[in-house]
Amino acid sequence: QKLLTHFEKMMSVAPKSAVAVTITSDLVCPWCWVGLRKLQQASEEAKVDVDITWKPFMLRPNTPQEGQPKGGTPASR
């Protein structure tokens, strides 16, 4: 019991450091946003700061600059 109390005191004054996370994401990917939100929730629950580095990834690099209509078959994308 006494050792645990001492440990808890040490942890409360110890400097907090952020966990470095690199996220490779496409801005239009809904699952990337779901994953980000889950990371934020876990960070808040664990009371751990997260230092995020963003890396770009294009899910569909051949998409015309003007975009393309929503829908269609996966083969037509």
GROMACS .gro file of C-alpha atoms in nm:
model
   77
    1GLN     CA    1   0.000   0.000   0.000
    2LYS     CA    2   0.272   0.248   0.100
    3LEU     CA    3   0.481   0.165  -0.209
    4LEU     CA    4   0.180   0.217  -0.435
    5THR     CA    5   0.112   0.558  -0.281
    6HIS     CA    6   0.477   0.658  -0.336
    7PHE     CA    7   0.457   0.538  -0.698
    8GLU     CA    8   0.135   0.733  -0.757
    9LYS     CA    9   0.301   1.051  -0.622
   10MET     CA   10   0.600   1.000  -0.851
   11MET     CA   11   0.374   0.953  -1.152
   12SER     CA   12   0.175   1.267  -1.076
   13VAL     CA   13   0.487   1.488  -1.085
   14ALA     CA   14   0.667   1.309  -1.366
   15PRO     CA   15   0.687   1.515  -1.685
   16LYS     CA   16   0.443   1.399  -1.946
   17SER     CA   17   0.576   1.318  -2.290
   18ALA     CA   18   0.372   1.281  -2.605
   19VAL     CA   19   0.348   0.959  -2.801
   20ALA     CA   20   0.463   1.016  -3.159
   21VAL     CA   21   0.217   0.882  -3.417
   22THR     CA   22   0.251   0.904  -3.794
   23ILE     CA   23  -0.079   0.890  -3.981
   24THR     CA   24  -0.085   0.819  -4.353
   25SER     CA   25  -0.428   0.928  -4.471
   26ASP     CA   26  -0.644   1.030  -4.764
   27LEU     CA   27  -0.861   1.329  -4.674
   28VAL     CA   28  -1.167   1.183  -4.845
   29CYS     CA   29  -1.142   0.840  -4.679
   30PRO     CA   30  -1.416   0.807  -4.415
   31TRP     CA   31  -1.230   0.522  -4.241
   32CYS     CA   32  -0.929   0.747  -4.191
   33TRP     CA   33  -1.154   0.989  -3.999
   34VAL     CA   34  -1.298   0.702  -3.794
   35GLY     CA   35  -0.946   0.590  -3.705
   36LEU     CA   36  -0.844   0.944  -3.607
   37ARG     CA   37  -1.146   0.979  -3.380
   38LYS     CA   38  -1.068   0.643  -3.214
   39LEU     CA   39  -0.708   0.758  -3.157
   40GLN     CA   40  -0.833   1.084  -3.002
   41GLN     CA   41  -1.072   0.896  -2.773
   42ALA     CA   42  -0.800   0.653  -2.662
   43SER     CA   43  -0.562   0.942  -2.598
   44GLU     CA   44  -0.820   1.122  -2.383
   45GLU     CA   45  -0.912   0.807  -2.187
   46ALA     CA   46  -0.547   0.717  -2.121
   47LYS     CA   47  -0.460   1.082  -2.052
   48VAL     CA   48  -0.170   1.058  -2.297
   49ASP     CA   49  -0.075   1.337  -2.535
   50VAL     CA   50  -0.031   1.238  -2.898
   51ASP     CA   51   0.202   1.419  -3.136
   52ILE     CA   52   0.063   1.347  -3.484
   53THR     CA   53   0.268   1.370  -3.804
   54TRP     CA   54   0.050   1.361  -4.115
   55LYS     CA   55   0.158   1.191  -4.438
   56PRO     CA   56  -0.052   1.213  -4.757
   57PHE     CA   57  -0.189   0.911  -4.937
   58MET     CA   58  -0.416   0.919  -5.241
   59LEU     CA   59  -0.662   0.631  -5.253
   60ARG     CA   60  -0.740   0.705  -5.616
   61PRO     CA   61  -0.447   0.893  -5.770
   62ASN     CA   62  -0.603   0.875  -6.120
   63THR     CA   63  -0.910   1.078  -6.022
   64PRO     CA   64  -0.950   1.376  -6.258
   65GLN     CA   65  -0.896   1.716  -6.095
   66GLU     CA   66  -1.261   1.805  -6.159
   67GLY     CA   67  -1.365   1.492  -5.969
   68GLN     CA   68  -1.599   1.218  -6.076
   69PRO     CA   69  -1.964   1.139  -6.009
   70LYS     CA   70  -2.049   0.959  -5.689
   71GLY     CA   71  -2.167   0.602  -5.724
   72GLY     CA   72  -2.107   0.360  -6.005
   73THR     CA   73  -1.940   0.027  -5.978
   74PRO     CA   74  -1.604  -0.024  -5.809
   75ALA     CA   75  -1.462  -0.134  -6.145
   76SER     CA   76  -1.558   0.199  -6.302
   77ARG     CA   77  -1.367   0.396  -6.041
   0.00000   0.00000   0.00000
